[in-house]
PDB file of C-alpha atoms in Angstrom:
ATOM      1  CA  ASP A   1       3.192  -9.232 -17.851  1.00  0.00           C
ATOM      2  CA  THR A   2       2.429  -8.861 -14.185  1.00  0.00           C
ATOM      3  CA  ALA A   3       5.183  -6.922 -12.467  1.00  0.00           C
ATOM      4  CA  VAL A   4       4.552  -8.206  -8.945  1.00  0.00           C
ATOM      5  CA  SER A   5       2.634 -11.449  -8.757  1.00  0.00           C
ATOM      6  CA  GLN A   6       1.334 -13.267  -5.715  1.00  0.00           C
ATOM      7  CA  THR A   7      -0.092 -16.725  -5.383  1.00  0.00           C
ATOM      8  CA  PRO A   8      -2.600 -17.746  -4.363  1.00  0.00           C
ATOM      9  CA  LYS A   9      -5.083 -14.932  -4.768  1.00  0.00           C
ATOM     10  CA  TYR A  10      -7.460 -16.495  -2.261  1.00  0.00           C
ATOM     11  CA  LEU A  11      -6.649 -18.847   0.579  1.00  0.00           C
ATOM     12  CA  VAL A  12      -9.156 -20.377   2.974  1.00  0.00           C
ATOM     13  CA  THR A  13      -7.767 -22.584   5.696  1.00  0.00           C
ATOM     14  CA  GLN A  14      -8.477 -23.866   9.178  1.00  0.00           C
ATOM     15  CA  MET A  15      -6.991 -22.634  12.395  1.00  0.00           C
ATOM     16  CA  GLY A  16      -3.756 -24.307  13.300  1.00  0.00           C
ATOM     17  CA  ASN A  17      -2.677 -25.006   9.734  1.00  0.00           C
ATOM     18  CA  ASP A  18       0.569 -23.826   8.154  1.00  0.00           C
ATOM     19  CA  LYS A  19       0.379 -22.010   4.834  1.00  0.00           C
ATOM     20  CA  SER A  20       2.618 -20.100   2.438  1.00  0.00           C
ATOM     21  CA  ILE A  21       2.056 -17.190   0.107  1.00  0.00           C
ATOM     22  CA  LYS A  22       4.471 -16.706  -2.752  1.00  0.00           C
ATOM     23  CA  CYS A  23       5.583 -13.458  -4.326  1.00  0.00           C
ATOM     24  CA  GLU A  24       7.677 -12.824  -7.387  1.00  0.00           C
ATOM     25  CA  GLN A  25       8.669  -9.596  -9.110  1.00  0.00           C
ATOM     26  CA  ASN A  26      10.089  -9.285 -12.606  1.00  0.00           C
ATOM     27  CA  LEU A  27      11.080  -5.629 -12.330  1.00  0.00           C
ATOM     28  CA  GLY A  28      14.677  -6.187 -11.350  1.00  0.00           C
ATOM     29  CA  HIS A  29      14.039  -4.510  -8.006  1.00  0.00           C
ATOM     30  CA  ASP A  30      16.202  -5.310  -5.043  1.00  0.00           C
ATOM     31  CA  THR A  31      13.823  -4.455  -2.225  1.00  0.00           C
ATOM     32  CA  MET A  32      10.660  -6.396  -1.454  1.00  0.00           C
ATOM     33  CA  TYR A  33       7.989  -5.999   1.203  1.00  0.00           C
ATOM     34  CA  TRP A  34       5.038  -7.683   2.807  1.00  0.00           C
ATOM     35  CA  TYR A  35       2.111  -5.588   3.942  1.00  0.00           C
ATOM     36  CA  LYS A  36      -1.008  -6.686   5.802  1.00  0.00           C
ATOM     37  CA  GLN A  37      -4.388  -5.043   5.182  1.00  0.00           C
ATOM     38  CA  ASP A  38      -6.874  -5.681   7.953  1.00  0.00           C
ATOM     39  CA  SER A  39     -10.662  -5.666   7.808  1.00  0.00           C
ATOM     40  CA  LYS A  40     -10.699  -1.903   8.296  1.00  0.00           C
ATOM     41  CA  LYS A  41      -8.467  -1.484   5.245  1.00  0.00           C
ATOM     42  CA  PHE A  42      -5.418  -0.355   7.234  1.00  0.00           C
ATOM     43  CA  LEU A  43      -2.244  -1.313   5.409  1.00  0.00           C
ATOM     44  CA  LYS A  44       0.703  -1.988   7.647  1.00  0.00           C
ATOM     45  CA  ILE A  45       4.179  -3.113   6.775  1.00  0.00           C
ATOM     46  CA  MET A  46       5.296  -6.472   8.115  1.00  0.00           C
ATOM     47  CA  PHE A  47       8.684  -7.090   6.538  1.00  0.00           C
ATOM     48  CA  SER A  48      11.141  -5.544   4.162  1.00  0.00           C
ATOM     49  CA  TYR A  49      14.014  -7.341   2.427  1.00  0.00           C
ATOM     50  CA  ASN A  50      16.851  -5.814   0.466  1.00  0.00           C
ATOM     51  CA  ASN A  51      18.941  -8.168  -1.659  1.00  0.00           C
ATOM     52  CA  LYS A  52      17.657 -11.158   0.300  1.00  0.00           C
ATOM     53  CA  GLU A  53      18.523  -9.543   3.610  1.00  0.00           C
ATOM     54  CA  LEU A  54      15.909  -8.695   6.243  1.00  0.00           C
ATOM     55  CA  ILE A  55      15.752  -4.937   6.775  1.00  0.00           C
ATOM     56  CA  ILE A  56      12.459  -4.377   8.572  1.00  0.00           C
ATOM     57  CA  ASN A  57      10.565  -6.656  10.912  1.00  0.00           C
ATOM     58  CA  GLU A  58       7.666  -4.754  12.405  1.00  0.00           C
ATOM     59  CA  THR A  59       6.949  -6.719  15.572  1.00  0.00           C
ATOM     60  CA  VAL A  60       5.207  -9.456  13.676  1.00  0.00           C
ATOM     61  CA  PRO A  61       4.589 -12.726  15.585  1.00  0.00           C
ATOM     62  CA  ASN A  62       7.307 -15.245  14.906  1.00  0.00           C
ATOM     63  CA  ARG A  63       4.680 -17.558  13.422  1.00  0.00           C
ATOM     64  CA  PHE A  64       5.259 -15.412  10.319  1.00  0.00           C
ATOM     65  CA  SER A  65       8.512 -16.224   8.581  1.00  0.00           C
ATOM     66  CA  PRO A  66       9.495 -14.520   5.338  1.00  0.00           C
ATOM     67  CA  LYS A  67      11.939 -16.249   3.057  1.00  0.00           C
ATOM     68  CA  SER A  68      13.809 -14.688   0.174  1.00  0.00           C
ATOM     69  CA  PRO A  69      15.576 -17.329  -1.943  1.00  0.00           C
ATOM     70  CA  ASP A  70      16.701 -14.619  -4.357  1.00  0.00           C
ATOM     71  CA  LYS A  71      16.006 -10.949  -4.780  1.00  0.00           C
ATOM     72  CA  ALA A  72      13.092 -11.593  -7.170  1.00  0.00           C
ATOM     73  CA  HIS A  73      11.161 -13.664  -4.633  1.00  0.00           C
ATOM     74  CA  LEU A  74       9.858 -13.047  -1.157  1.00  0.00           C
ATOM     75  CA  ASN A  75       7.621 -15.754   0.233  1.00  0.00           C
ATOM     76  CA  LEU A  76       5.629 -15.586   3.433  1.00  0.00           C
ATOM     77  CA  HIS A  77       5.156 -18.679   5.541  1.00  0.00           C
ATOM     78  CA  ILE A  78       2.665 -18.660   8.383  1.00  0.00           C
ATOM     79  CA  ASN A  79       2.608 -21.352  11.067  1.00  0.00           C
ATOM     80  CA  SER A  80      -0.271 -22.262  13.341  1.00  0.00           C
ATOM     81  CA  LEU A  81      -2.742 -19.928  11.696  1.00  0.00           C
ATOM     82  CA  GLU A  82      -5.110 -17.998  13.944  1.00  0.00           C
ATOM     83  CA  LEU A  83      -8.451 -16.337  13.246  1.00  0.00           C
ATOM     84  CA  GLY A  84      -6.825 -12.933  13.614  1.00  0.00           C
ATOM     85  CA  ASP A  85      -4.505 -13.683  10.715  1.00  0.00           C
ATOM     86  CA  SER A  86      -7.431 -13.273   8.332  1.00  0.00           C
ATOM     87  CA  ALA A  87      -6.559 -10.313   6.145  1.00  0.00           C
ATOM     88  CA  VAL A  88      -5.347  -9.352   2.701  1.00  0.00           C
ATOM     89  CA  TYR A  89      -1.583  -9.668   2.350  1.00  0.00           C
ATOM     90  CA  PHE A  90       0.176  -7.514  -0.226  1.00  0.00           C
ATOM     91  CA  CYS A  91       3.627  -8.050  -1.586  1.00  0.00           C
ATOM     92  CA  ALA A  92       5.484  -5.064  -3.015  1.00  0.00           C
ATOM     93  CA  SER A  93       8.861  -4.202  -4.475  1.00  0.00           C
ATOM     94  CA  SER A  94      10.923  -1.103  -5.125  1.00  0.00           C
ATOM     95  CA  LYS A  95      14.185  -0.235  -6.803  1.00  0.00           C
ATOM     96  CA  GLY A  96      16.438   0.533  -3.900  1.00  0.00           C
ATOM     97  CA  ASP A  97      14.827   1.892  -0.808  1.00  0.00           C
ATOM     98  CA  ILE A  98      11.469   3.603  -0.668  1.00  0.00           C
ATOM     99  CA  LEU A  99      13.102   6.883   0.237  1.00  0.00           C
ATOM    100  CA  ASN A 100      13.739   7.677  -3.393  1.00  0.00           C
ATOM    101  CA  THR A 101      11.227   5.741  -5.410  1.00  0.00           C
ATOM    102  CA  GLU A 102       7.792   4.205  -5.450  1.00  0.00           C
ATOM    103  CA  ALA A 103       6.672   0.740  -4.464  1.00  0.00           C
ATOM    104  CA  PHE A 104       4.903  -1.582  -6.896  1.00  0.00           C
ATOM    105  CA  PHE A 105       2.263  -3.818  -5.377  1.00  0.00           C
ATOM    106  CA  GLY A 106       0.906  -7.229  -6.133  1.00  0.00           C
ATOM    107  CA  GLN A 107      -2.818  -7.973  -6.344  1.00  0.00           C
ATOM    108  CA  GLY A 108      -2.990  -9.240  -2.814  1.00  0.00           C
ATOM    109  CA  THR A 109      -3.788 -12.587  -1.235  1.00  0.00           C
ATOM    110  CA  ARG A 110      -7.021 -12.745   0.723  1.00  0.00           C
ATOM    111  CA  LEU A 111      -6.425 -15.143   3.599  1.00  0.00           C
ATOM    112  CA  THR A 112      -9.437 -16.408   5.519  1.00  0.00           C
ATOM    113  CA  VAL A 113      -8.852 -18.525   8.594  1.00  0.00           C
ATOM    114  CA  VAL A 114     -11.899 -20.470   9.776  1.00  0.00           C
TER     115      VAL A 114
ATOM    116  CA  ALA B   1       4.905   7.037  16.122  1.00  0.00           C
ATOM    117  CA  GLN B   2       4.002   8.537  12.802  1.00  0.00           C
ATOM    118  CA  SER B   3       0.427   8.243  11.624  1.00  0.00           C
ATOM    119  CA  VAL B   4      -1.515   9.064   8.500  1.00  0.00           C
ATOM    120  CA  SER B   5      -5.160  10.095   8.623  1.00  0.00           C
ATOM    121  CA  GLN B   6      -7.644  10.119   5.821  1.00  0.00           C
ATOM    122  CA  HIS B   7     -10.693  11.995   6.901  1.00  0.00           C
ATOM    123  CA  ASN B   8     -13.324  10.411   4.729  1.00  0.00           C
ATOM    124  CA  HIS B   9     -13.920   6.693   4.740  1.00  0.00           C
ATOM    125  CA  HIS B  10     -16.550   6.771   2.021  1.00  0.00           C
ATOM    126  CA  VAL B  11     -17.323   9.333  -0.641  1.00  0.00           C
ATOM    127  CA  ILE B  12     -20.196   9.085  -3.091  1.00  0.00           C
ATOM    128  CA  LEU B  13     -20.488  11.525  -5.943  1.00  0.00           C
ATOM    129  CA  SER B  14     -21.825  11.865  -9.439  1.00  0.00           C
ATOM    130  CA  GLU B  15     -19.835  11.966 -12.648  1.00  0.00           C
ATOM    131  CA  ALA B  16     -18.356  15.374 -13.448  1.00  0.00           C
ATOM    132  CA  ALA B  17     -18.334  16.367  -9.782  1.00  0.00           C
ATOM    133  CA  SER B  18     -15.089  17.529  -8.237  1.00  0.00           C
ATOM    134  CA  LEU B  19     -13.260  15.313  -5.776  1.00  0.00           C
ATOM    135  CA  GLU B  20     -11.030  16.216  -2.876  1.00  0.00           C
ATOM    136  CA  LEU B  21      -9.694  13.642  -0.451  1.00  0.00           C
ATOM    137  CA  GLY B  22      -7.964  14.762   2.685  1.00  0.00           C
ATOM    138  CA  CYS B  23      -4.737  13.328   4.057  1.00  0.00           C
ATOM    139  CA  ASN B  24      -2.840  14.476   7.127  1.00  0.00           C
ATOM    140  CA  TYR B  25       0.253  13.012   8.688  1.00  0.00           C
ATOM    141  CA  SER B  26       1.696  13.450  12.126  1.00  0.00           C
ATOM    142  CA  TYR B  27       5.445  13.636  11.590  1.00  0.00           C
ATOM    143  CA  GLY B  28       7.249  16.958  11.379  1.00  0.00           C
ATOM    144  CA  GLY B  29      10.487  15.941   9.687  1.00  0.00           C
ATOM    145  CA  THR B  30      11.341  15.326   6.051  1.00  0.00           C
ATOM    146  CA  VAL B  31       8.727  13.199   4.347  1.00  0.00           C
ATOM    147  CA  ASN B  32       7.958  11.664   0.987  1.00  0.00           C
ATOM    148  CA  LEU B  33       4.260  11.515   0.182  1.00  0.00           C
ATOM    149  CA  PHE B  34       2.254   9.229  -2.058  1.00  0.00           C
ATOM    150  CA  TRP B  35      -1.275   8.566  -3.215  1.00  0.00           C
ATOM    151  CA  TYR B  36      -2.108   5.060  -4.322  1.00  0.00           C
ATOM    152  CA  VAL B  37      -5.330   3.855  -5.916  1.00  0.00           C
ATOM    153  CA  GLN B  38      -6.828   0.381  -5.822  1.00  0.00           C
ATOM    154  CA  TYR B  39      -9.468  -0.281  -8.470  1.00  0.00           C
ATOM    155  CA  PRO B  40     -11.898  -3.111  -7.736  1.00  0.00           C
ATOM    156  CA  GLY B  41     -10.110  -6.425  -7.920  1.00  0.00           C
ATOM    157  CA  GLN B  42      -6.787  -4.887  -8.827  1.00  0.00           C
ATOM    158  CA  HIS B  43      -3.489  -4.133  -7.164  1.00  0.00           C
ATOM    159  CA  LEU B  44      -2.422  -0.840  -5.645  1.00  0.00           C
ATOM    160  CA  GLN B  45      -1.152   1.594  -8.253  1.00  0.00           C
ATOM    161  CA  LEU B  46       0.711   4.823  -7.754  1.00  0.00           C
ATOM    162  CA  LEU B  47      -1.296   7.927  -8.651  1.00  0.00           C
ATOM    163  CA  LEU B  48       1.315  10.508  -7.755  1.00  0.00           C
ATOM    164  CA  LYS B  49       4.175  11.236  -5.388  1.00  0.00           C
ATOM    165  CA  TYR B  50       5.930  14.154  -3.799  1.00  0.00           C
ATOM    166  CA  PHE B  51       9.597  14.116  -2.828  1.00  0.00           C
ATOM    167  CA  SER B  52      10.630  17.761  -3.138  1.00  0.00           C
ATOM    168  CA  GLY B  53      10.173  20.857  -5.283  1.00  0.00           C
ATOM    169  CA  ASP B  54       6.825  22.203  -6.471  1.00  0.00           C
ATOM    170  CA  PRO B  55       4.282  21.333  -3.776  1.00  0.00           C
ATOM    171  CA  LEU B  56       1.559  20.952  -6.392  1.00  0.00           C
ATOM    172  CA  VAL B  57       2.037  17.552  -7.918  1.00  0.00           C
ATOM    173  CA  LYS B  58       0.288  16.257 -10.998  1.00  0.00           C
ATOM    174  CA  GLY B  59      -0.330  12.560 -11.377  1.00  0.00           C
ATOM    175  CA  ILE B  60      -1.989  10.179 -13.754  1.00  0.00           C
ATOM    176  CA  LYS B  61      -5.630  10.276 -14.872  1.00  0.00           C
ATOM    177  CA  GLY B  62      -6.052  13.970 -14.136  1.00  0.00           C
ATOM    178  CA  PHE B  63      -5.300  13.742 -10.416  1.00  0.00           C
ATOM    179  CA  GLU B  64      -3.227  16.262  -8.532  1.00  0.00           C
ATOM    180  CA  ALA B  65      -2.235  16.769  -4.924  1.00  0.00           C
ATOM    181  CA  GLU B  66      -0.928  19.682  -2.946  1.00  0.00           C
ATOM    182  CA  PHE B  67       1.629  19.382  -0.189  1.00  0.00           C
ATOM    183  CA  ILE B  68       1.071  22.008   2.502  1.00  0.00           C
ATOM    184  CA  LYS B  69       3.902  21.607   4.946  1.00  0.00           C
ATOM    185  CA  SER B  70       2.449  23.941   7.563  1.00  0.00           C
ATOM    186  CA  LYS B  71      -0.723  21.871   7.687  1.00  0.00           C
ATOM    187  CA  PHE B  72       0.976  18.479   7.413  1.00  0.00           C
ATOM    188  CA  SER B  73      -1.415  17.763   4.581  1.00  0.00           C
ATOM    189  CA  PHE B  74      -1.299  16.180   1.154  1.00  0.00           C
ATOM    190  CA  ASN B  75      -4.826  16.383  -0.241  1.00  0.00           C
ATOM    191  CA  LEU B  76      -5.787  14.712  -3.480  1.00  0.00           C
ATOM    192  CA  ARG B  77      -7.981  16.451  -6.040  1.00  0.00           C
ATOM    193  CA  LYS B  78      -9.612  15.852  -9.355  1.00  0.00           C
ATOM    194  CA  PRO B  79     -11.758  18.554 -10.963  1.00  0.00           C
ATOM    195  CA  SER B  80     -14.178  16.241 -12.748  1.00  0.00           C
ATOM    196  CA  VAL B  81     -14.511  12.570 -11.864  1.00  0.00           C
ATOM    197  CA  GLN B  82     -15.581   9.729 -14.076  1.00  0.00           C
ATOM    198  CA  TRP B  83     -17.341   6.489 -13.281  1.00  0.00           C
ATOM    199  CA  SER B  84     -14.008   4.737 -13.814  1.00  0.00           C
ATOM    200  CA  ASP B  85     -12.552   6.613 -10.836  1.00  0.00           C
ATOM    201  CA  THR B  86     -14.553   4.355  -8.518  1.00  0.00           C
ATOM    202  CA  ALA B  87     -11.850   2.853  -6.322  1.00  0.00           C
ATOM    203  CA  GLU B  88     -10.176   2.904  -2.938  1.00  0.00           C
ATOM    204  CA  TYR B  89      -7.620   5.667  -2.464  1.00  0.00           C
ATOM    205  CA  PHE B  90      -4.717   5.430  -0.039  1.00  0.00           C
ATOM    206  CA  CYS B  91      -2.433   8.160   1.154  1.00  0.00           C
ATOM    207  CA  ALA B  92       1.019   7.015   2.244  1.00  0.00           C
ATOM    208  CA  VAL B  93       3.986   8.651   3.870  1.00  0.00           C
ATOM    209  CA  ASN B  94       7.603   7.721   4.130  1.00  0.00           C
ATOM    210  CA  VAL B  95       9.460   9.431   6.918  1.00  0.00           C
ATOM    211  CA  LYS B  96      13.135   9.527   6.090  1.00  0.00           C
ATOM    212  CA  ALA B  97      14.169   9.056   9.679  1.00  0.00           C
ATOM    213  CA  ALA B  98      11.933   6.027  10.067  1.00  0.00           C
ATOM    214  CA  GLY B  99      13.600   3.945   7.412  1.00  0.00           C
ATOM    215  CA  ASN B 100      12.517   1.977   4.434  1.00  0.00           C
ATOM    216  CA  LYS B 101       8.756   1.692   4.827  1.00  0.00           C
ATOM    217  CA  LEU B 102       5.511   3.345   3.863  1.00  0.00           C
ATOM    218  CA  THR B 103       2.895   4.233   6.442  1.00  0.00           C
ATOM    219  CA  PHE B 104      -0.585   4.190   4.956  1.00  0.00           C
ATOM    220  CA  GLY B 105      -3.778   5.968   5.837  1.00  0.00           C
ATOM    221  CA  GLY B 106      -6.961   3.985   6.302  1.00  0.00           C
ATOM    222  CA  GLY B 107      -8.142   4.521   2.747  1.00  0.00           C
ATOM    223  CA  THR B 108     -11.125   6.306   1.253  1.00  0.00           C
ATOM    224  CA  ARG B 109     -13.643   4.388  -0.782  1.00  0.00           C
ATOM    225  CA  VAL B 110     -14.895   6.529  -3.652  1.00  0.00           C
ATOM    226  CA  LEU B 111     -18.024   5.590  -5.548  1.00  0.00           C
ATOM    227  CA  VAL B 112     -18.820   7.589  -8.666  1.00  0.00           C
ATOM    228  CA  LYS B 113     -22.374   7.209  -9.848  1.00  0.00           C
ATOM    229  CA  PRO B 114     -22.914   7.342 -13.604  1.00  0.00           C
TER     230      PRO B 114
END
């Protein structure tokens, strides 16, 4: 059983399109995150949700809109995709906040914008 | 802003060699420290973590790390690597004052030759 699962694993799309990446965790965690890994492998947090409530929004363009229908899901919708959005996006979850525990990561979604 | 530096981007070594990966962070307050590993095609997995107590932390698969507060370092070590240790290794820091997020280093790609 995959603890944190993301779909799709690969996504190739044209500039200007709108796309979504889905994330689900079956760990019973109440905090979920989106991280972006750029071409140089730097991982940077984008968003954090706790019990469906936005906690962290790290100056991400408003073309990126996370949506948490329930605490087991945190989807990422991206409007008007740009070349610079090409990256690997990782979803993660933790029990409570990261101050006291570890984060569990999904396998990543490799987004390529052409 | 806090930052995390991993000194080596690529490391190539032979089986049975010893491994040490450097990690330094820039924040002087209370921190939690992590090492994650990403095997080819897989998700990020926690190797070990430090919250408090003994600064020498033992993790899975024979890895250990030592927190040296005076040097702002959390270096990862393994006395004798195996081919299966080929992976990307990420150091991460949570600064308690900065909230519910992990700040990652740029990663070190380790290739173990059989």
